[in-house]
mmCIF file of C-alpha atoms in Angstrom:
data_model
loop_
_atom_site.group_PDB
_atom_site.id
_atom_site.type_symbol
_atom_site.label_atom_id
_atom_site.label_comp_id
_atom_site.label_asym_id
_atom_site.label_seq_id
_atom_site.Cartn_x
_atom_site.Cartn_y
_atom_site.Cartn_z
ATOM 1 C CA UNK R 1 -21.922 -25.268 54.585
ATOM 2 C CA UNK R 2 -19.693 -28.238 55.275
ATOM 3 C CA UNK R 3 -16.319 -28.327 53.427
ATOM 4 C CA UNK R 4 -17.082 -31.568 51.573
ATOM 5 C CA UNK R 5 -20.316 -29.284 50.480
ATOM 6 C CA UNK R 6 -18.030 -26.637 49.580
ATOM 7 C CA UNK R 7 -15.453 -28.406 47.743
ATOM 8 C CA UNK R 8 -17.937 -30.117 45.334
ATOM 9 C CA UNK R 9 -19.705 -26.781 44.549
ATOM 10 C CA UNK R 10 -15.936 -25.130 43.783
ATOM 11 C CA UNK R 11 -16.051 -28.425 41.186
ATOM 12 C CA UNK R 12 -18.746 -27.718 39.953
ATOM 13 C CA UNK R 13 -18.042 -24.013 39.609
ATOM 14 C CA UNK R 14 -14.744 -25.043 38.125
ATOM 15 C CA UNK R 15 -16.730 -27.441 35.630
ATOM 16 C CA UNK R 16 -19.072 -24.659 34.274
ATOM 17 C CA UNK R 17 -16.095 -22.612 33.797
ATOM 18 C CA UNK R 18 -14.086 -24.680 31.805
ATOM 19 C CA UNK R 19 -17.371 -25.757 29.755
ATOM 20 C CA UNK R 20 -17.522 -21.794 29.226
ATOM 21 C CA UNK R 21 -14.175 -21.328 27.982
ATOM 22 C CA UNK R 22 -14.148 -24.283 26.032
ATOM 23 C CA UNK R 23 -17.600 -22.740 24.501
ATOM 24 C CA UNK R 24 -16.017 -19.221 24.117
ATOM 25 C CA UNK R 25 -12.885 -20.886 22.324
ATOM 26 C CA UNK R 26 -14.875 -22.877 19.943
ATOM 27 C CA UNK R 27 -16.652 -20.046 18.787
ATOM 28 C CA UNK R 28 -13.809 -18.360 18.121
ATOM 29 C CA UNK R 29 -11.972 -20.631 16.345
ATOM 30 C CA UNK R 30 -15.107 -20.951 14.378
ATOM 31 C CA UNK R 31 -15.227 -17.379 13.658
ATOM 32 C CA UNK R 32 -11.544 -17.798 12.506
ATOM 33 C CA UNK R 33 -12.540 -20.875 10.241
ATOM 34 C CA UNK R 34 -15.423 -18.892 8.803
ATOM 35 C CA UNK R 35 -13.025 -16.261 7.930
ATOM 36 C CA UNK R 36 -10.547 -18.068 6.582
ATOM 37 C CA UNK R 37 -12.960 -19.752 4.248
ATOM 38 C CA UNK R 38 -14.197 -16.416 3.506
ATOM 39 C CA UNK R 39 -10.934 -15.376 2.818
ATOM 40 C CA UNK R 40 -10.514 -18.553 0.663
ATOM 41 C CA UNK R 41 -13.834 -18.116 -1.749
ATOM 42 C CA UNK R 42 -12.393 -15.817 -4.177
ATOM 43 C CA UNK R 43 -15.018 -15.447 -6.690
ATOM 44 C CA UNK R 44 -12.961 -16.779 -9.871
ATOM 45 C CA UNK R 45 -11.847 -20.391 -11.133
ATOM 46 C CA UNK R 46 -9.187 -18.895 -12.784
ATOM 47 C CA UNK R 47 -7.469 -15.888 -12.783
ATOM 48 C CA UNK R 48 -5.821 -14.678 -15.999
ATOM 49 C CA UNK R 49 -2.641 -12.430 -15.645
ATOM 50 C CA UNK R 50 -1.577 -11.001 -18.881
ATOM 51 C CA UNK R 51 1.607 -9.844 -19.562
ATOM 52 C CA UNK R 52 1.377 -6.994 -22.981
ATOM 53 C CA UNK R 53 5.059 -8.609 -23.547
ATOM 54 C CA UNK R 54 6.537 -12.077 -25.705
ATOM 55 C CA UNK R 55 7.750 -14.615 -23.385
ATOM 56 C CA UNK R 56 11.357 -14.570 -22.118
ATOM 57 C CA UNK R 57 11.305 -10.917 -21.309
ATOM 58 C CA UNK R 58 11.256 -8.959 -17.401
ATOM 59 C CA UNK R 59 7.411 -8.641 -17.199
ATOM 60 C CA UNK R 60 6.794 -12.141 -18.384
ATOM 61 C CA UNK R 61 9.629 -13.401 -16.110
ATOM 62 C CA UNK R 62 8.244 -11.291 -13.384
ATOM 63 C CA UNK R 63 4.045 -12.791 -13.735
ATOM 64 C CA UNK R 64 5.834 -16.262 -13.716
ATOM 65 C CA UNK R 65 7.512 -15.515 -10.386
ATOM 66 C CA UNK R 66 4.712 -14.417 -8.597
ATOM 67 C CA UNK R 67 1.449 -16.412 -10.391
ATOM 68 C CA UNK R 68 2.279 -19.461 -8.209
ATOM 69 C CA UNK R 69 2.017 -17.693 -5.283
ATOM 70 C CA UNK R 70 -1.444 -15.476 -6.088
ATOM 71 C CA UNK R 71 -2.806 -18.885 -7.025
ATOM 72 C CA UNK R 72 -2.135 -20.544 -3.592
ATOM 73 C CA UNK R 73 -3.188 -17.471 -1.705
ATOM 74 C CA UNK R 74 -6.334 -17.071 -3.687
ATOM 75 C CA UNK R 75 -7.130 -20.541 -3.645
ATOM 76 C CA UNK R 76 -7.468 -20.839 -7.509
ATOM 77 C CA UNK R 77 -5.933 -21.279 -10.594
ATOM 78 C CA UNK R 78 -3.390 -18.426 -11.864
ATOM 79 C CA UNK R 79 -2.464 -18.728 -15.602
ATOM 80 C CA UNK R 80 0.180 -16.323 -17.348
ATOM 81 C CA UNK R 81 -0.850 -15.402 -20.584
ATOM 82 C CA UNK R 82 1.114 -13.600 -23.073
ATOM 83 C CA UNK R 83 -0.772 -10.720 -24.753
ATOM 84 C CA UNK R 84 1.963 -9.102 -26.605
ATOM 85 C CA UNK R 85 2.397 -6.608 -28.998
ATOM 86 C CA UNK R 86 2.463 -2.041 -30.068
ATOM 87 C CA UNK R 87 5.019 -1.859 -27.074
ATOM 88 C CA UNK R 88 2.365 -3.185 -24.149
ATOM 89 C CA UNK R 89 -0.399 -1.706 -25.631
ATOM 90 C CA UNK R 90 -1.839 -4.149 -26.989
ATOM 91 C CA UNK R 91 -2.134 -6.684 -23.603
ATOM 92 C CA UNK R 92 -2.961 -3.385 -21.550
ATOM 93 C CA UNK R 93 -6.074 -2.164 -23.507
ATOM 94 C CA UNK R 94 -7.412 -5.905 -23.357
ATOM 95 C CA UNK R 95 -7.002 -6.286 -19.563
ATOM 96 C CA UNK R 96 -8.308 -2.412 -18.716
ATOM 97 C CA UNK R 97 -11.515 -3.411 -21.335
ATOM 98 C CA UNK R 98 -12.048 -6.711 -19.807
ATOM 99 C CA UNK R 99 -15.266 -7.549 -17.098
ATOM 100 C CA UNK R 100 -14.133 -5.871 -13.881
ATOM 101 C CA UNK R 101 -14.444 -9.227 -11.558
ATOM 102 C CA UNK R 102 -11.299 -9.604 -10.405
ATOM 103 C CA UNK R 103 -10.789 -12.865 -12.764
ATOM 104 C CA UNK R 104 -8.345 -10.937 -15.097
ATOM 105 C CA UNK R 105 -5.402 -9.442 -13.879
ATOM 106 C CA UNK R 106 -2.309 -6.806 -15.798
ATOM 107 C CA UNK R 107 1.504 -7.334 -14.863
ATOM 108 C CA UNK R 108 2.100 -3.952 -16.275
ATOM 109 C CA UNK R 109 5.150 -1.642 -16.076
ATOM 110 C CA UNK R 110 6.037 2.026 -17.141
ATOM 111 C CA UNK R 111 6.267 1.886 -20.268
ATOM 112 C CA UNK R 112 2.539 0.581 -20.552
ATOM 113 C CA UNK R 113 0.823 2.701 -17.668
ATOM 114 C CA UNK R 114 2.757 6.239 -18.039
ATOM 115 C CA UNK R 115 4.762 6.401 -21.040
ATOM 116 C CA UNK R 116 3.118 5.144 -24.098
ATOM 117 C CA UNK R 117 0.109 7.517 -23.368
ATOM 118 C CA UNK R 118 2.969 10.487 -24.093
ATOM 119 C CA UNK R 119 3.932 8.498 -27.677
ATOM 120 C CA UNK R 120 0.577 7.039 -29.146
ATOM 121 C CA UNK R 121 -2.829 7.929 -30.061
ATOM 122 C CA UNK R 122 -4.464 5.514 -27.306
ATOM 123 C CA UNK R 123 -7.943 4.227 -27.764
ATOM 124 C CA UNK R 124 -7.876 3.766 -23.856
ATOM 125 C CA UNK R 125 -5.532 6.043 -21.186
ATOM 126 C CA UNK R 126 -4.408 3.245 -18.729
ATOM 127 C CA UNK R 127 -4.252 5.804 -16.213
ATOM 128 C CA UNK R 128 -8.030 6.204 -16.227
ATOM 129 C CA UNK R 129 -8.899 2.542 -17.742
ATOM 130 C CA UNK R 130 -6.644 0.689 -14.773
ATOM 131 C CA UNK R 131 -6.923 0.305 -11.113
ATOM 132 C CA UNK R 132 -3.476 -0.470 -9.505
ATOM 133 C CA UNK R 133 -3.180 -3.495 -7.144
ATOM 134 C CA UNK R 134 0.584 -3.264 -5.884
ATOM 135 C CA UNK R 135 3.990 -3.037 -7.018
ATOM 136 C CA UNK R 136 6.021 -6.277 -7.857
ATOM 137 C CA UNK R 137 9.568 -4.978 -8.535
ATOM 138 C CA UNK R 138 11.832 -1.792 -9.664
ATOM 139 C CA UNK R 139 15.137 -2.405 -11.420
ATOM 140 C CA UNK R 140 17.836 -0.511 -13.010
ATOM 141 C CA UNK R 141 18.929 -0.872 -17.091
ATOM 142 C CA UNK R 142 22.137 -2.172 -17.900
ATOM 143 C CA UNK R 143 24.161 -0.654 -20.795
ATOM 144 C CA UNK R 144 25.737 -3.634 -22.748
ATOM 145 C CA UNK R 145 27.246 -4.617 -26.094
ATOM 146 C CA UNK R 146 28.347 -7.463 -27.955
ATOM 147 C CA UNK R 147 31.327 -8.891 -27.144
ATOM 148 C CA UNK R 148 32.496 -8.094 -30.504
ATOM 149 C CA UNK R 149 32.238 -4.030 -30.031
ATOM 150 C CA UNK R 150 35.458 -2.792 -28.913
ATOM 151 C CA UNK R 151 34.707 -0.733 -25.549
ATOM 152 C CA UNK R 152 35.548 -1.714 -22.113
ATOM 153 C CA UNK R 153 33.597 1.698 -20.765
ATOM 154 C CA UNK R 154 30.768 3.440 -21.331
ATOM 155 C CA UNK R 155 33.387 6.519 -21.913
ATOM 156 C CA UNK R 156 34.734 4.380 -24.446
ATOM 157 C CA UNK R 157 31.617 3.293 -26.365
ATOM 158 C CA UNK R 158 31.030 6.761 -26.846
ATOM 159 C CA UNK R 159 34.372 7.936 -28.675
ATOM 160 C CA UNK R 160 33.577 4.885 -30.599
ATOM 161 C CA UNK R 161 29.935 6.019 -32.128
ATOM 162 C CA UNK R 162 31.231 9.584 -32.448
ATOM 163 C CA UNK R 163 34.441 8.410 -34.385
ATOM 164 C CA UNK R 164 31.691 6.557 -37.269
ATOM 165 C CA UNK R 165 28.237 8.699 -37.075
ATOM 166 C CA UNK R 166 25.807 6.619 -38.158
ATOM 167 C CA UNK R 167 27.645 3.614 -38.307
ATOM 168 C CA UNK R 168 26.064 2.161 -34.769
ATOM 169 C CA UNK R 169 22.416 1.100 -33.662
ATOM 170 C CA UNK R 170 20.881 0.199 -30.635
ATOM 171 C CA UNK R 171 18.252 -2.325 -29.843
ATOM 172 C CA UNK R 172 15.587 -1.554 -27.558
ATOM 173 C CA UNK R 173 12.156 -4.363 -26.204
ATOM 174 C CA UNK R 174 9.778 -1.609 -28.094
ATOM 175 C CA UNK R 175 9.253 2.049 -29.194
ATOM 176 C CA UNK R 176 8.688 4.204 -26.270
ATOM 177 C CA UNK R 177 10.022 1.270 -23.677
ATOM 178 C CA UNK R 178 12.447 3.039 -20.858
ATOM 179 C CA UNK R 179 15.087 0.851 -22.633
ATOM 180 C CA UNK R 180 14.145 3.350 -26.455
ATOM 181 C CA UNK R 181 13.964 6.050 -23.844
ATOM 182 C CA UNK R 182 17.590 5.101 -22.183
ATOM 183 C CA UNK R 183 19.002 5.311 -25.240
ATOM 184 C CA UNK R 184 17.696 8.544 -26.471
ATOM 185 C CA UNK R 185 18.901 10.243 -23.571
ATOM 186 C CA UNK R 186 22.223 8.828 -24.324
ATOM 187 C CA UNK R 187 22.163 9.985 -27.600
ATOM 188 C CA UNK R 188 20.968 13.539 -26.434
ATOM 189 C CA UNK R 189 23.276 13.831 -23.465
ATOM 190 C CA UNK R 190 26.536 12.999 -25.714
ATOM 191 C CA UNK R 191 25.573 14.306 -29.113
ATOM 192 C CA UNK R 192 25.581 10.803 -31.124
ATOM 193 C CA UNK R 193 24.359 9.895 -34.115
ATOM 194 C CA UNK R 194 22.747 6.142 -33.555
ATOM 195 C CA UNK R 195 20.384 4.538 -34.566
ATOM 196 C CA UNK R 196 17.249 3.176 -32.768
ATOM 197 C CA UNK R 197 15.914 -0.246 -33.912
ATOM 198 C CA UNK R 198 12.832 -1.353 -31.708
ATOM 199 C CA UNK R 199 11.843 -5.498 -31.221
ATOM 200 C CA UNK R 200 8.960 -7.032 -29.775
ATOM 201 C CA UNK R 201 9.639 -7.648 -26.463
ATOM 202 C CA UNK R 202 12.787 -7.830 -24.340
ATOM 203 C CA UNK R 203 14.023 -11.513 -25.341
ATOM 204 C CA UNK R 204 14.474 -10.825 -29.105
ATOM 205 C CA UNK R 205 16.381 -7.403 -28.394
ATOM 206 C CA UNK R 206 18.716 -9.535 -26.567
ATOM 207 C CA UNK R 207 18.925 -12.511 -29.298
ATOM 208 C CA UNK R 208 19.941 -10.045 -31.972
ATOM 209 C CA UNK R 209 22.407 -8.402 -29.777
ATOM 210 C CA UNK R 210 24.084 -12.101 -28.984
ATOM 211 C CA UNK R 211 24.158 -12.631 -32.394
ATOM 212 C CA UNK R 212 25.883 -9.636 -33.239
ATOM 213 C CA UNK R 213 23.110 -8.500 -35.400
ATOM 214 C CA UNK R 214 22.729 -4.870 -33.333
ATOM 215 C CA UNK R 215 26.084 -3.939 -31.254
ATOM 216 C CA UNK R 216 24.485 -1.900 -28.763
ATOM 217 C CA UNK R 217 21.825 -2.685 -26.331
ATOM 218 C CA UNK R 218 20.000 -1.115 -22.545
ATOM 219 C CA UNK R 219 17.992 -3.836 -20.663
ATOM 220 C CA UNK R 220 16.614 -4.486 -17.185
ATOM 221 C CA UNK R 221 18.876 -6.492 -14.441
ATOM 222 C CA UNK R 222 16.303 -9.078 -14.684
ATOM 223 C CA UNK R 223 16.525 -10.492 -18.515
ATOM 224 C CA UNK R 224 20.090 -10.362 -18.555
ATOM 225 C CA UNK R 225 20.645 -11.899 -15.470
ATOM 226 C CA UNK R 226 21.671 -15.084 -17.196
ATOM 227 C CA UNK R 227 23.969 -13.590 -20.171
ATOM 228 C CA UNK R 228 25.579 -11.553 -17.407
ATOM 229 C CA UNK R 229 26.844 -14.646 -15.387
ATOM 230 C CA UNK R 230 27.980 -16.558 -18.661
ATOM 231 C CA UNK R 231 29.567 -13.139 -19.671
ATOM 232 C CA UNK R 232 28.245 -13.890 -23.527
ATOM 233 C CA UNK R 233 27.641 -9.657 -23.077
ATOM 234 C CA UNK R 234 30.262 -7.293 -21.724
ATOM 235 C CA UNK R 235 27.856 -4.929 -19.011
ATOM 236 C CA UNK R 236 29.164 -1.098 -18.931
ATOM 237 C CA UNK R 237 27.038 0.558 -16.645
ATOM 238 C CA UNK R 238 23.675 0.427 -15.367
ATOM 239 C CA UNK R 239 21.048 3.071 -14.921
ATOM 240 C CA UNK R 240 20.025 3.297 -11.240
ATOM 241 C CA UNK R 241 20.490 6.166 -8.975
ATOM 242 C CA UNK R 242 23.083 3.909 -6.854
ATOM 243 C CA UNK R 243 25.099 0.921 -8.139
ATOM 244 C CA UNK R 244 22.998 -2.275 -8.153
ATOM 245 C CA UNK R 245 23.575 -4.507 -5.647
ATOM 246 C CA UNK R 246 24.041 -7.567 -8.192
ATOM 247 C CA UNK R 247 26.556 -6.023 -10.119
ATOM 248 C CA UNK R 248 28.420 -3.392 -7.503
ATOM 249 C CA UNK R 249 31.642 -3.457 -9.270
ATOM 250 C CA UNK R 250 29.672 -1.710 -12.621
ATOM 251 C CA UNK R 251 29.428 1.894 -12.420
ATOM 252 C CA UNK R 252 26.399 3.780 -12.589
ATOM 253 C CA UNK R 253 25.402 6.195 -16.092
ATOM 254 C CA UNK R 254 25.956 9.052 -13.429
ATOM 255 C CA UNK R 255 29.751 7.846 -12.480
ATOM 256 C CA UNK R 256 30.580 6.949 -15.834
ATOM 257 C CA UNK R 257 30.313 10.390 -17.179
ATOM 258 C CA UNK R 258 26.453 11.147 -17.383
ATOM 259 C CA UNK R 259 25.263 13.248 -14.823
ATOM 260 C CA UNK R 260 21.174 13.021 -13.834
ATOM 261 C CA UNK R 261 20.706 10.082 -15.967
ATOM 262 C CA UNK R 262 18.523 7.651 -13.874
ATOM 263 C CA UNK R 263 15.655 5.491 -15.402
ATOM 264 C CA UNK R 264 14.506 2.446 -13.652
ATOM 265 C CA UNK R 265 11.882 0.219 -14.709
ATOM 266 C CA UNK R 266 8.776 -0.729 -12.261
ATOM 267 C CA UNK R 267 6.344 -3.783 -12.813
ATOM 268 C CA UNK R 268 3.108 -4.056 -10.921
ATOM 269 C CA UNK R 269 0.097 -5.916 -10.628
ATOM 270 C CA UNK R 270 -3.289 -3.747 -12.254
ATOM 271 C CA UNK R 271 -7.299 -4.589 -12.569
ATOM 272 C CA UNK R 272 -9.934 -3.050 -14.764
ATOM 273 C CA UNK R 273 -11.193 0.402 -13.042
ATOM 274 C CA UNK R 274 -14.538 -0.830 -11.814
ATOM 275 C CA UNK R 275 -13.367 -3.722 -10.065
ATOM 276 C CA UNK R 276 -14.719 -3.503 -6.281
ATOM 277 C CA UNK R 277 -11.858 -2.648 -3.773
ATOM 278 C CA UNK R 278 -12.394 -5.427 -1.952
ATOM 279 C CA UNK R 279 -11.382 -7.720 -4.553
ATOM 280 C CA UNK R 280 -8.879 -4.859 -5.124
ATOM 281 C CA UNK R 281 -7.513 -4.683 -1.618
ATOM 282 C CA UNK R 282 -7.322 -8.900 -1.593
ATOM 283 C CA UNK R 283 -5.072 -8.954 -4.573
ATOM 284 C CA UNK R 284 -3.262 -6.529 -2.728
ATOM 285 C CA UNK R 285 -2.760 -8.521 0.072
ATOM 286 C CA UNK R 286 -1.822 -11.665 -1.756
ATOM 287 C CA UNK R 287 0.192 -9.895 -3.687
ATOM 288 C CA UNK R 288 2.537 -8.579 -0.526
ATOM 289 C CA UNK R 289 1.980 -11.699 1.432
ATOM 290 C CA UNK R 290 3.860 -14.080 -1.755
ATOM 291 C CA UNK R 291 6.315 -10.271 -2.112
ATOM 292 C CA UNK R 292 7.095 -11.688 1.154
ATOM 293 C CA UNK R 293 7.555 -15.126 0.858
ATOM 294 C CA UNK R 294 11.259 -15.879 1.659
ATOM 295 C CA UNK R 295 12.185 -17.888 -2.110
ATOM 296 C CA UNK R 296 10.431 -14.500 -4.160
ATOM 297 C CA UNK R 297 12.352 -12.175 -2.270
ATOM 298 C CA UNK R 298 15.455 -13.812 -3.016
ATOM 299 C CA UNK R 299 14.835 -14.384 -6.815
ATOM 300 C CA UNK R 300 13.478 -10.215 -7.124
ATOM 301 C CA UNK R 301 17.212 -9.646 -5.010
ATOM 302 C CA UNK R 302 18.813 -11.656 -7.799
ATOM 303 C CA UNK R 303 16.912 -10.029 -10.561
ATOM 304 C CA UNK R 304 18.330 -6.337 -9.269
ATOM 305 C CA UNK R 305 14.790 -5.378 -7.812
ATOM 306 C CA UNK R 306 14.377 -3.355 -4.292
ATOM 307 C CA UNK R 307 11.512 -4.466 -2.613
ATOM 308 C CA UNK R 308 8.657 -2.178 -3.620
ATOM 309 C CA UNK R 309 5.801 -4.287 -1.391
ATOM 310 C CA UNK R 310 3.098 -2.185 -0.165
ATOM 311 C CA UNK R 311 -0.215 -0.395 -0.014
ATOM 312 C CA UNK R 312 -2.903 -0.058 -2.492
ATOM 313 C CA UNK R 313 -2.651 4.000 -1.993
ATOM 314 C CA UNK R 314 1.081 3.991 -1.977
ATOM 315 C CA UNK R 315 0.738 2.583 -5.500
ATOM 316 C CA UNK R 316 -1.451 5.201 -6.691
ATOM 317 C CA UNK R 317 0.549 7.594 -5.225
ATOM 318 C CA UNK R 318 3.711 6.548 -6.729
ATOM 319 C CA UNK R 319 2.480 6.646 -10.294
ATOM 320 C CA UNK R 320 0.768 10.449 -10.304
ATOM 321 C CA UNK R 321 4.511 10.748 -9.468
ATOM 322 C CA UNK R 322 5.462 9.076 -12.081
ATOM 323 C CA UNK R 323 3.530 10.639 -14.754
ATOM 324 C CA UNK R 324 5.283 14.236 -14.652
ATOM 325 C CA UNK R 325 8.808 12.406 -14.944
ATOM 326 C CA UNK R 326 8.589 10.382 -18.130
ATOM 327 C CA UNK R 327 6.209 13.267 -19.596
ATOM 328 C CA UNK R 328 9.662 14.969 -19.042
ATOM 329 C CA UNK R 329 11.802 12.153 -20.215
ATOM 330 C CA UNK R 330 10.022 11.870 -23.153
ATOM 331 C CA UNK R 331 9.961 15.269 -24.530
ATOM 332 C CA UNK R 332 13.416 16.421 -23.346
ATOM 333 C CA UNK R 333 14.675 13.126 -25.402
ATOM 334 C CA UNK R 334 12.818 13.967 -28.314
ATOM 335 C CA UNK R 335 11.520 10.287 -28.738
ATOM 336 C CA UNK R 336 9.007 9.090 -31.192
ATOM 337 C CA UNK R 337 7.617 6.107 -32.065
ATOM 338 C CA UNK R 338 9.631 4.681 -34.846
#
């Protein structure tokens, strides 16, 4: 074969090839177009998330951070809606009772999934009526008080209440909430005589204590974030197992004289039981991927929250964990539901 012969059949070998790889690549990308519109055709116009709490509080702060996020990723419309009411349970029954499509969603926390079942008569365990999705946050309790109460320590606070038994109460977002439950133990670990006065929700705890209506108050990082940085509260000590890192110069319950007392509270994102796990493991997914996103990370950081992203099965395995340890809590406290 002449070399002008066998340069124009290299061309032509050279053509086919390219017209191969350009076929190759265009099904691929195709493949990843029909996946991502897969990925996009979540089977819901809107999804509703309910918080169980009254606006203004951690859990409603916390569905408001991450609903914009879910509603990009899932390519629909994410509403927050405010179910509150019986400390959670109220929100949580309607969400675990509701049509297992994926289309309504639970921003639930402790007190909801493993400690009101130790405190009420339940129509519906949450354990059993709820599939978890993911984690959203963890954060420590802050002990605080009205700038009118005069203690600059926790020490302090308590040679206060034990100098007038029965003259000081404590507020608390609902009956059996880790904030009633902080309390207690406080109250059992130091022998005091005070009062427990329960609110609905998180944000009128906190009015009444600005007001000056109830001295003594326990609340997540996260609703008092703003008080804190206007100092209309004086902070005492906070309830995580290490100092948190938005407030390191407060001492922990544990350095300030109470040894073993830890209590965090935990938010995540729950479904109906029957809901198929692959709607399950897509909320998952979204979930982690806005967890992720660089401006939610920073607000959760500000709030006092770790980050708690992961699996569906490290969810599930984190709350069987959890249900021994406020059993405990509850019972060694002696709380009831006032």
């Amino acid at each position: 074969m002449s070399d002008r012969f066998k340069t124009r059949a290299i061309s032509a070998d050279r053509r086919t090839s390219h017209v191969l790889c350009g076929a190759v690549l265009g099904l691929a990308l195709a493949g990843v177009a029909a996946h991502a519109h897969a990925e996009a055709a979540y089977p819901c116009q809107t999804v509703r998330l309910v918080s169980p709490y009254p606006p203004g509080g951690t859990t409603d702060i916390l569905a408001r951070i991450v609903a914009p996020g879910l509603s990009k990723g899932l390519g629909t419309t994410v509403i927050v809606d405010n179910k509150g009411g019986a400390s959670g349970n109220i929100g949580t029954e309607f969400v675990a009772r509701s049509k297992p499509d994926g289309c309504t969603a639970l921003l639930g926390n402790n007190t909801g999934i493993v400690i009101n079942r130790n405190l009420y008569k339940l129509k519906l365990d949450p354990v059993t009526g709820l599939a978890p999705v993911g984690m959203v946050a963890s954060v420590p309790l802050v002990l605080y008080v009205n700038q009118a109460v005069p203690a600059q320590t926790a020490p302090k606070l308590v040679e206060l209440i034990k100098s007038s038994p029965g003259k000081y109460s404590y507020a608390s977002a609902g009956s059996g909430s880790p904030q009633h439950l902080a309390g207690e133990l406080m109250k059992l670990d130091k022998h005091l005589d005070m009062l427990h006065v329960p609110y609905r929700g998180a944000s009128p705890a906190l009015s009444d204590v600005l007001a000056g209506q109830i001295p003594i108050a326990f609340e997540t990082t996260t609703a008092l974030a703003p008080q804190l940085k206007s100092g209309r509260i004086r902070a005492l000590a906070t309830t995580g197992a290490q100092r948190a890192r938005t407030l390191p110069d407060l001492p922990t319950m544990q350095e300030a004289g109470f040894p073993g007392f830890v209590i965090e509270n935990w938010y995540g994102v729950f479904v109906p039981t029957e809901t198929p796990k692959a709607l399950v493991d897509r909320l998952n997914a979204e979930l982690n991927r806005v967890l992720r996103e660089a401006s939610v990370a920073a607000k959760l950081a500000e709030l006092g929250s770790r980050d708690v992203s992961g699996s569906v099965a490290q969810f599930q395995s984190f709350i069987r964990k959890e249900l021994p340890l406020w059993e405990s809590v509850v019972k060694r406290s002696g709380a009831t539901v006032d």
